[in-house]
PDB file of C-alpha atoms in Angstrom:
ATOM      1  CA  UNK A   1     -48.557  25.918  27.243  1.00 51.00           C
ATOM      2  CA  UNK A   2     -46.407  29.224  26.775  1.00 53.00           C
ATOM      3  CA  UNK A   3     -43.472  30.021  28.269  1.00 55.00           C
ATOM      4  CA  UNK A   4     -44.054  32.377  31.197  1.00 55.00           C
ATOM      5  CA  UNK A   5     -40.539  33.886  30.737  1.00 53.00           C
ATOM      6  CA  UNK A   6     -42.474  35.157  26.999  1.00 52.00           C
ATOM      7  CA  UNK A   7     -44.973  37.501  29.030  1.00 55.00           C
ATOM      8  CA  UNK A   8     -42.872  40.084  29.033  1.00 57.00           C
ATOM      9  CA  UNK A   9     -40.709  40.059  25.717  1.00 52.00           C
ATOM     10  CA  UNK A  10     -41.634  42.281  22.919  1.00 55.00           C
ATOM     11  CA  UNK A  11     -43.813  41.382  20.045  1.00 53.00           C
ATOM     12  CA  UNK A  12     -41.233  43.542  17.718  1.00 50.00           C
ATOM     13  CA  UNK A  13     -42.032  41.900  13.938  1.00 51.00           C
ATOM     14  CA  UNK A  14     -39.259  41.667  12.007  1.00 52.00           C
ATOM     15  CA  UNK A  15     -40.385  41.293   8.474  1.00 53.00           C
ATOM     16  CA  UNK A  16     -44.386  40.577   7.072  1.00 55.00           C
ATOM     17  CA  UNK A  17     -44.250  37.874   6.861  1.00 57.00           C
ATOM     18  CA  UNK A  18     -45.418  37.898  10.665  1.00 54.00           C
ATOM     19  CA  UNK A  19     -41.597  36.440  12.760  1.00 59.00           C
ATOM     20  CA  UNK A  20     -41.250  38.297  16.062  1.00 58.00           C
ATOM     21  CA  UNK A  21     -38.153  38.753  17.753  1.00 58.00           C
ATOM     22  CA  UNK A  22     -39.573  35.978  20.416  1.00 60.00           C
ATOM     23  CA  UNK A  23     -40.607  33.285  17.970  1.00 61.00           C
ATOM     24  CA  UNK A  24     -36.810  33.481  16.555  1.00 60.00           C
ATOM     25  CA  UNK A  25     -35.345  33.370  20.350  1.00 62.00           C
ATOM     26  CA  UNK A  26     -37.308  30.168  20.952  1.00 64.00           C
ATOM     27  CA  UNK A  27     -35.977  28.588  18.068  1.00 66.00           C
ATOM     28  CA  UNK A  28     -32.307  29.454  18.292  1.00 70.00           C
ATOM     29  CA  UNK A  29     -31.623  26.260  20.727  1.00 73.00           C
ATOM     30  CA  UNK A  30     -32.839  23.850  17.602  1.00 69.00           C
ATOM     31  CA  UNK A  31     -31.163  25.196  15.041  1.00 68.00           C
ATOM     32  CA  UNK A  32     -28.097  25.803  16.675  1.00 70.00           C
ATOM     33  CA  UNK A  33     -28.569  21.476  17.349  1.00 75.00           C
ATOM     34  CA  UNK A  34     -29.344  21.280  13.566  1.00 77.00           C
ATOM     35  CA  UNK A  35     -26.246  22.650  12.437  1.00 74.00           C
ATOM     36  CA  UNK A  36     -24.071  21.017  15.272  1.00 73.00           C
ATOM     37  CA  UNK A  37     -25.485  17.863  14.033  1.00 74.00           C
ATOM     38  CA  UNK A  38     -24.794  18.364  10.279  1.00 69.00           C
ATOM     39  CA  UNK A  39     -21.644  19.277  10.863  1.00 76.00           C
ATOM     40  CA  UNK A  40     -21.123  16.011  12.534  1.00 71.00           C
ATOM     41  CA  UNK A  41     -22.343  14.146   9.721  1.00 70.00           C
ATOM     42  CA  UNK A  42     -20.105  15.844   7.108  1.00 72.00           C
ATOM     43  CA  UNK A  43     -17.044  15.443   9.151  1.00 72.00           C
ATOM     44  CA  UNK A  44     -18.010  11.746   9.818  1.00 73.00           C
ATOM     45  CA  UNK A  45     -18.736  11.406   5.747  1.00 67.00           C
ATOM     46  CA  UNK A  46     -15.361  13.159   5.250  1.00 71.00           C
ATOM     47  CA  UNK A  47     -13.381  10.729   7.650  1.00 75.00           C
ATOM     48  CA  UNK A  48     -15.247   7.646   6.822  1.00 82.00           C
ATOM     49  CA  UNK A  49     -14.234   8.916   2.931  1.00 87.00           C
ATOM     50  CA  UNK A  50     -11.053   9.465   3.479  1.00 90.00           C
ATOM     51  CA  UNK A  51      -9.973   5.836   5.262  1.00 91.00           C
ATOM     52  CA  UNK A  52     -12.065   4.129   2.435  1.00 92.00           C
ATOM     53  CA  UNK A  53      -9.854   5.792  -0.354  1.00 94.00           C
ATOM     54  CA  UNK A  54      -6.401   5.376   1.894  1.00 94.00           C
ATOM     55  CA  UNK A  55      -7.850   1.561   2.164  1.00 95.00           C
ATOM     56  CA  UNK A  56      -8.308   1.096  -1.514  1.00 95.00           C
ATOM     57  CA  UNK A  57      -4.886   2.359  -3.013  1.00 95.00           C
ATOM     58  CA  UNK A  58      -3.663   0.061  -0.170  1.00 95.00           C
ATOM     59  CA  UNK A  59      -5.468  -2.227  -1.501  1.00 94.00           C
ATOM     60  CA  UNK A  60      -4.146  -1.267  -5.151  1.00 95.00           C
ATOM     61  CA  UNK A  61      -0.237  -0.844  -4.646  1.00 95.00           C
ATOM     62  CA  UNK A  62      -0.554  -4.427  -3.086  1.00 94.00           C
ATOM     63  CA  UNK A  63      -1.328  -5.554  -6.370  1.00 94.00           C
ATOM     64  CA  UNK A  64       0.684  -3.718  -8.225  1.00 95.00           C
ATOM     65  CA  UNK A  65       3.365  -4.423  -6.452  1.00 96.00           C
ATOM     66  CA  UNK A  66       2.860  -8.302  -7.167  1.00 95.00           C
ATOM     67  CA  UNK A  67       2.636  -7.326 -11.144  1.00 95.00           C
ATOM     68  CA  UNK A  68       6.029  -5.487 -10.456  1.00 95.00           C
ATOM     69  CA  UNK A  69       7.447  -9.176  -9.119  1.00 95.00           C
ATOM     70  CA  UNK A  70       5.402 -11.160 -11.940  1.00 93.00           C
ATOM     71  CA  UNK A  71       6.909  -9.131 -14.858  1.00 92.00           C
ATOM     72  CA  UNK A  72       9.916  -7.146 -13.120  1.00 91.00           C
ATOM     73  CA  UNK A  73      10.710  -4.320 -12.432  1.00 91.00           C
ATOM     74  CA  UNK A  74      11.942  -1.457 -16.039  1.00 88.00           C
ATOM     75  CA  UNK A  75      14.303   1.395 -15.493  1.00 87.00           C
ATOM     76  CA  UNK A  76      15.431   3.191 -18.524  1.00 81.00           C
ATOM     77  CA  UNK A  77      19.145   3.199 -18.664  1.00 79.00           C
ATOM     78  CA  UNK A  78      18.686  -0.012 -17.243  1.00 80.00           C
ATOM     79  CA  UNK A  79      16.573  -1.883 -19.310  1.00 74.00           C
ATOM     80  CA  UNK A  80      15.451   0.543 -22.310  1.00 67.00           C
ATOM     81  CA  UNK A  81      12.951   3.301 -23.235  1.00 64.00           C
ATOM     82  CA  UNK A  82      10.158   2.568 -24.237  1.00 61.00           C
ATOM     83  CA  UNK A  83      10.101   4.501 -26.899  1.00 65.00           C
ATOM     84  CA  UNK A  84      13.323   2.460 -27.874  1.00 65.00           C
ATOM     85  CA  UNK A  85      13.159  -0.625 -30.470  1.00 61.00           C
ATOM     86  CA  UNK A  86      12.469  -3.677 -29.425  1.00 58.00           C
ATOM     87  CA  UNK A  87      16.068  -4.879 -30.285  1.00 56.00           C
ATOM     88  CA  UNK A  88      17.712  -2.122 -28.361  1.00 58.00           C
ATOM     89  CA  UNK A  89      15.221  -3.329 -24.578  1.00 65.00           C
ATOM     90  CA  UNK A  90      16.207  -5.732 -22.439  1.00 70.00           C
ATOM     91  CA  UNK A  91      13.715  -8.438 -21.661  1.00 76.00           C
ATOM     92  CA  UNK A  92      12.924  -8.242 -17.997  1.00 86.00           C
ATOM     93  CA  UNK A  93      13.526 -10.069 -15.481  1.00 88.00           C
ATOM     94  CA  UNK A  94      10.407 -11.276 -13.441  1.00 90.00           C
ATOM     95  CA  UNK A  95       9.375 -14.539 -11.934  1.00 91.00           C
ATOM     96  CA  UNK A  96       7.596 -15.122 -15.226  1.00 88.00           C
ATOM     97  CA  UNK A  97      10.552 -15.559 -17.468  1.00 86.00           C
ATOM     98  CA  UNK A  98      12.556 -16.534 -14.533  1.00 87.00           C
ATOM     99  CA  UNK A  99      14.827 -19.805 -15.003  1.00 85.00           C
ATOM    100  CA  UNK A 100      15.833 -19.888 -11.514  1.00 84.00           C
ATOM    101  CA  UNK A 101      14.173 -18.984  -7.992  1.00 88.00           C
ATOM    102  CA  UNK A 102      16.162 -18.502  -4.558  1.00 89.00           C
ATOM    103  CA  UNK A 103      14.058 -17.721  -1.949  1.00 90.00           C
ATOM    104  CA  UNK A 104      16.159 -16.481   1.483  1.00 92.00           C
ATOM    105  CA  UNK A 105      16.762 -17.533   5.034  1.00 91.00           C
ATOM    106  CA  UNK A 106      14.083 -15.712   6.065  1.00 91.00           C
ATOM    107  CA  UNK A 107      11.281 -16.441   2.944  1.00 93.00           C
ATOM    108  CA  UNK A 108      10.948 -12.666   3.098  1.00 94.00           C
ATOM    109  CA  UNK A 109      13.674 -11.564   0.146  1.00 95.00           C
ATOM    110  CA  UNK A 110      13.489 -13.568  -3.492  1.00 95.00           C
ATOM    111  CA  UNK A 111      16.419 -13.995  -6.069  1.00 94.00           C
ATOM    112  CA  UNK A 112      15.433 -14.428  -9.573  1.00 92.00           C
ATOM    113  CA  UNK A 113      18.078 -15.559 -12.622  1.00 89.00           C
ATOM    114  CA  UNK A 114      16.193 -15.407 -15.968  1.00 87.00           C
ATOM    115  CA  UNK A 115      16.261 -17.964 -18.707  1.00 73.00           C
ATOM    116  CA  UNK A 116      18.624 -16.692 -21.300  1.00 68.00           C
ATOM    117  CA  UNK A 117      22.371 -15.279 -20.303  1.00 61.00           C
ATOM    118  CA  UNK A 118      25.369 -13.848 -21.397  1.00 70.00           C
ATOM    119  CA  UNK A 119      27.894 -15.828 -21.087  1.00 75.00           C
ATOM    120  CA  UNK A 120      30.125 -14.225 -18.588  1.00 78.00           C
ATOM    121  CA  UNK A 121      27.691 -11.588 -17.907  1.00 84.00           C
ATOM    122  CA  UNK A 122      25.665 -11.781 -14.560  1.00 88.00           C
ATOM    123  CA  UNK A 123      21.961 -11.016 -15.395  1.00 89.00           C
ATOM    124  CA  UNK A 124      19.485 -11.165 -11.860  1.00 92.00           C
ATOM    125  CA  UNK A 125      17.100  -9.695 -10.101  1.00 94.00           C
ATOM    126  CA  UNK A 126      16.049  -9.356  -6.358  1.00 96.00           C
ATOM    127  CA  UNK A 127      12.521  -8.622  -4.293  1.00 97.00           C
ATOM    128  CA  UNK A 128      13.762  -7.951  -0.706  1.00 96.00           C
ATOM    129  CA  UNK A 129      12.689  -5.824   2.542  1.00 95.00           C
ATOM    130  CA  UNK A 130      14.302  -2.561   4.277  1.00 93.00           C
ATOM    131  CA  UNK A 131      14.650  -1.740   7.206  1.00 91.00           C
ATOM    132  CA  UNK A 132      11.734   0.085   6.851  1.00 92.00           C
ATOM    133  CA  UNK A 133       9.795  -2.954   5.692  1.00 92.00           C
ATOM    134  CA  UNK A 134       9.216  -1.779   2.560  1.00 95.00           C
ATOM    135  CA  UNK A 135       9.883  -3.434  -1.029  1.00 97.00           C
ATOM    136  CA  UNK A 136      12.469  -2.650  -2.769  1.00 97.00           C
ATOM    137  CA  UNK A 137      13.615  -3.888  -5.827  1.00 96.00           C
ATOM    138  CA  UNK A 138      17.792  -4.481  -7.318  1.00 96.00           C
ATOM    139  CA  UNK A 139      18.866  -5.993 -10.568  1.00 93.00           C
ATOM    140  CA  UNK A 140      21.773  -6.490 -12.743  1.00 92.00           C
ATOM    141  CA  UNK A 141      21.853  -6.361 -16.626  1.00 89.00           C
ATOM    142  CA  UNK A 142      25.023  -7.577 -17.973  1.00 86.00           C
ATOM    143  CA  UNK A 143      26.950  -4.406 -17.485  1.00 87.00           C
ATOM    144  CA  UNK A 144      24.205  -2.161 -16.321  1.00 89.00           C
ATOM    145  CA  UNK A 145      22.527  -2.605 -12.853  1.00 90.00           C
ATOM    146  CA  UNK A 146      19.940  -0.198 -10.186  1.00 93.00           C
ATOM    147  CA  UNK A 147      19.820  -0.611  -6.672  1.00 94.00           C
ATOM    148  CA  UNK A 148      16.960  -0.266  -4.550  1.00 95.00           C
ATOM    149  CA  UNK A 149      14.420   0.928  -6.096  1.00 95.00           C
ATOM    150  CA  UNK A 150      11.012   1.427  -3.897  1.00 96.00           C
ATOM    151  CA  UNK A 151       8.177  -0.891  -5.156  1.00 96.00           C
ATOM    152  CA  UNK A 152       5.724  -0.520  -2.302  1.00 96.00           C
ATOM    153  CA  UNK A 153       4.439   2.207  -1.016  1.00 94.00           C
ATOM    154  CA  UNK A 154       4.584   4.331  -3.760  1.00 91.00           C
ATOM    155  CA  UNK A 155       5.438   7.591  -1.088  1.00 89.00           C
ATOM    156  CA  UNK A 156       7.190   7.686   2.069  1.00 91.00           C
ATOM    157  CA  UNK A 157       4.362   9.760   4.287  1.00 93.00           C
ATOM    158  CA  UNK A 158       4.814   9.319   7.509  1.00 93.00           C
ATOM    159  CA  UNK A 159       2.453   9.941  10.008  1.00 92.00           C
ATOM    160  CA  UNK A 160       4.051  10.742  13.685  1.00 87.00           C
ATOM    161  CA  UNK A 161       6.856  10.091  12.860  1.00 88.00           C
ATOM    162  CA  UNK A 162       5.935   5.894  11.394  1.00 88.00           C
ATOM    163  CA  UNK A 163       5.654   5.327   7.567  1.00 94.00           C
ATOM    164  CA  UNK A 164       1.586   5.562   6.676  1.00 95.00           C
ATOM    165  CA  UNK A 165       2.190   2.364   4.793  1.00 95.00           C
ATOM    166  CA  UNK A 166       4.768   0.012   5.288  1.00 94.00           C
ATOM    167  CA  UNK A 167       4.542  -4.151   5.447  1.00 96.00           C
ATOM    168  CA  UNK A 168       4.472  -5.518   8.208  1.00 96.00           C
ATOM    169  CA  UNK A 169       4.678  -9.919   6.938  1.00 96.00           C
ATOM    170  CA  UNK A 170       6.283 -10.687   3.546  1.00 96.00           C
ATOM    171  CA  UNK A 171       6.810 -14.650   2.863  1.00 96.00           C
ATOM    172  CA  UNK A 172       7.718 -16.357   0.031  1.00 95.00           C
ATOM    173  CA  UNK A 173       6.910 -20.116  -0.153  1.00 92.00           C
ATOM    174  CA  UNK A 174       7.210 -22.820  -2.598  1.00 87.00           C
ATOM    175  CA  UNK A 175       3.822 -24.123  -2.787  1.00 83.00           C
ATOM    176  CA  UNK A 176       4.185 -26.488  -5.884  1.00 78.00           C
ATOM    177  CA  UNK A 177       7.994 -27.969  -6.057  1.00 72.00           C
ATOM    178  CA  UNK A 178       8.239 -31.744  -8.722  1.00 72.00           C
ATOM    179  CA  UNK A 179      10.971 -33.010  -9.408  1.00 71.00           C
ATOM    180  CA  UNK A 180      13.566 -30.181  -8.259  1.00 69.00           C
ATOM    181  CA  UNK A 181      10.761 -27.200 -10.434  1.00 69.00           C
ATOM    182  CA  UNK A 182       8.924 -24.855  -9.143  1.00 69.00           C
ATOM    183  CA  UNK A 183       5.373 -24.421 -10.539  1.00 76.00           C
ATOM    184  CA  UNK A 184       3.592 -21.915  -7.839  1.00 83.00           C
ATOM    185  CA  UNK A 185       5.388 -19.538  -5.683  1.00 90.00           C
ATOM    186  CA  UNK A 186       3.402 -18.539  -3.406  1.00 93.00           C
ATOM    187  CA  UNK A 187       3.432 -14.554  -2.006  1.00 95.00           C
ATOM    188  CA  UNK A 188       1.857 -13.458   1.465  1.00 96.00           C
ATOM    189  CA  UNK A 189       1.616 -10.109   2.530  1.00 96.00           C
ATOM    190  CA  UNK A 190       0.289  -8.377   5.514  1.00 96.00           C
ATOM    191  CA  UNK A 191       0.212  -4.676   5.137  1.00 96.00           C
ATOM    192  CA  UNK A 192      -0.856  -1.933   6.970  1.00 96.00           C
ATOM    193  CA  UNK A 193      -2.122   1.673   6.647  1.00 96.00           C
ATOM    194  CA  UNK A 194      -2.194   4.497   9.044  1.00 95.00           C
ATOM    195  CA  UNK A 195      -5.201   7.292   8.720  1.00 93.00           C
ATOM    196  CA  UNK A 196      -4.436   9.791  11.726  1.00 91.00           C
ATOM    197  CA  UNK A 197      -1.937  10.046  14.551  1.00 91.00           C
ATOM    198  CA  UNK A 198      -2.182   8.336  18.038  1.00 90.00           C
ATOM    199  CA  UNK A 199      -4.082  10.246  20.833  1.00 89.00           C
ATOM    200  CA  UNK A 200      -2.311  10.828  23.785  1.00 89.00           C
ATOM    201  CA  UNK A 201      -5.478   8.653  25.843  1.00 90.00           C
ATOM    202  CA  UNK A 202      -5.025   6.010  23.692  1.00 90.00           C
ATOM    203  CA  UNK A 203      -3.226   2.764  24.556  1.00 93.00           C
ATOM    204  CA  UNK A 204      -1.563   0.609  22.082  1.00 90.00           C
ATOM    205  CA  UNK A 205      -4.226  -1.864  20.856  1.00 93.00           C
ATOM    206  CA  UNK A 206      -6.927   0.916  20.884  1.00 92.00           C
ATOM    207  CA  UNK A 207      -4.543   2.932  18.070  1.00 92.00           C
ATOM    208  CA  UNK A 208      -4.275   0.068  15.997  1.00 92.00           C
ATOM    209  CA  UNK A 209      -8.058  -0.380  16.509  1.00 92.00           C
ATOM    210  CA  UNK A 210      -9.355   3.117  15.304  1.00 91.00           C
ATOM    211  CA  UNK A 211      -6.425   4.717  14.023  1.00 93.00           C
ATOM    212  CA  UNK A 212      -4.832   1.647  11.607  1.00 94.00           C
ATOM    213  CA  UNK A 213      -6.405  -0.598   8.869  1.00 95.00           C
ATOM    214  CA  UNK A 214      -4.513  -3.940   7.675  1.00 95.00           C
ATOM    215  CA  UNK A 215      -5.063  -6.243   5.116  1.00 94.00           C
ATOM    216  CA  UNK A 216      -3.956  -9.633   4.499  1.00 94.00           C
ATOM    217  CA  UNK A 217      -2.675 -10.235   0.825  1.00 91.00           C
ATOM    218  CA  UNK A 218      -1.812 -14.159  -1.010  1.00 93.00           C
ATOM    219  CA  UNK A 219      -1.894 -14.517  -3.528  1.00 92.00           C
ATOM    220  CA  UNK A 220       0.246 -17.659  -6.418  1.00 90.00           C
ATOM    221  CA  UNK A 221       2.228 -17.167  -9.332  1.00 89.00           C
ATOM    222  CA  UNK A 222       2.611 -19.763 -11.947  1.00 85.00           C
ATOM    223  CA  UNK A 223       6.176 -20.216 -12.699  1.00 82.00           C
ATOM    224  CA  UNK A 224       6.702 -21.550 -16.402  1.00 77.00           C
ATOM    225  CA  UNK A 225      10.268 -21.728 -16.614  1.00 74.00           C
ATOM    226  CA  UNK A 226      11.286 -22.028 -13.009  1.00 63.00           C
ATOM    227  CA  UNK A 227      13.475 -24.172 -11.014  1.00 62.00           C
ATOM    228  CA  UNK A 228      14.042 -24.624  -7.563  1.00 52.00           C
ATOM    229  CA  UNK A 229      17.027 -22.893  -6.199  1.00 53.00           C
ATOM    230  CA  UNK A 230      18.364 -23.733  -2.988  1.00 44.00           C
ATOM    231  CA  UNK A 231      17.322 -21.416   0.412  1.00 45.00           C
ATOM    232  CA  UNK A 232      20.676 -19.650   0.835  1.00 42.00           C
ATOM    233  CA  UNK A 233      21.942 -15.795   1.751  1.00 38.00           C
ATOM    234  CA  UNK A 234      24.300 -15.772  -0.233  1.00 36.00           C
ATOM    235  CA  UNK A 235      24.553 -14.439  -3.892  1.00 41.00           C
ATOM    236  CA  UNK A 236      24.493 -16.196  -6.909  1.00 41.00           C
ATOM    237  CA  UNK A 237      27.377 -17.172  -8.661  1.00 41.00           C
ATOM    238  CA  UNK A 238      27.831 -13.680 -11.164  1.00 43.00           C
ATOM    239  CA  UNK A 239      26.500 -11.225  -8.953  1.00 41.00           C
TER     240      UNK A 239
END
C-alpha cells in the first residue's frame, strides 16, 4: 500500500536511471540507520582492539619484568656497554646468578647477593615496589651503582590522575627449601591496566569492571646457586 502523503509529491526525475525525489525521501531513514549501525560497529571494534592491545602490553611487560629479575638489570655505565669486550663487563646480578636471596619482611622485595664478590667491595641488586606500586631496581657493583630504575611499567602515563599500568600485589615466596637452600623462588604478581576514565555516573565497582582489566601472573624461578637468606628489612653487610 502506498503512503497517502506520497500522492502529492512531485515526480521529479533525478537521472536517467529513474530515481525520483519521492523514492529518495522515503529511503533516507533507512540510510541513516545503516550509517549509524556502521559507525557503532566501527567504534566498538576500535574500542575492543585498543583494550586487547593494552591488555597484551600488560602481559608482555610483566613477563619482561620477571625476566629482568631472573637475569639481572643492565646499566651501561655500571655493568658495561653492550659493545665492550666481555672482560670489561660486570656479570649481571639476577636470580640465576645469586648466591644469597633475602626476602623483605613484607615479601614484596628481594635483595640478591651474587656468587662472586670482590673482597672489600659491595655487590648486590634489589627489586622492590615504590610508593606508586611500580617495580624498580637498585644495585651496586663495587664502586659503581644505580638506583630506582623503572622495571614495570615501561611508561608512566596517567588516566584521570591514575597510572594506566600498576601492580596491585607483589609477593615473593621460597617455595622449596632444602638444607637452608632455596631451590624455587615463587613470584606472584597481580597487575592492572586502565583503559579509560571513570564516568561520573559509574560506581567504583562499575569503573573497575568496565574500565580496567586485571591479570594475576604467577611463576617460579629455579635457583641454581642461591641459598636462603634471613627474612629481614635491613641491608646486607657492605650495602
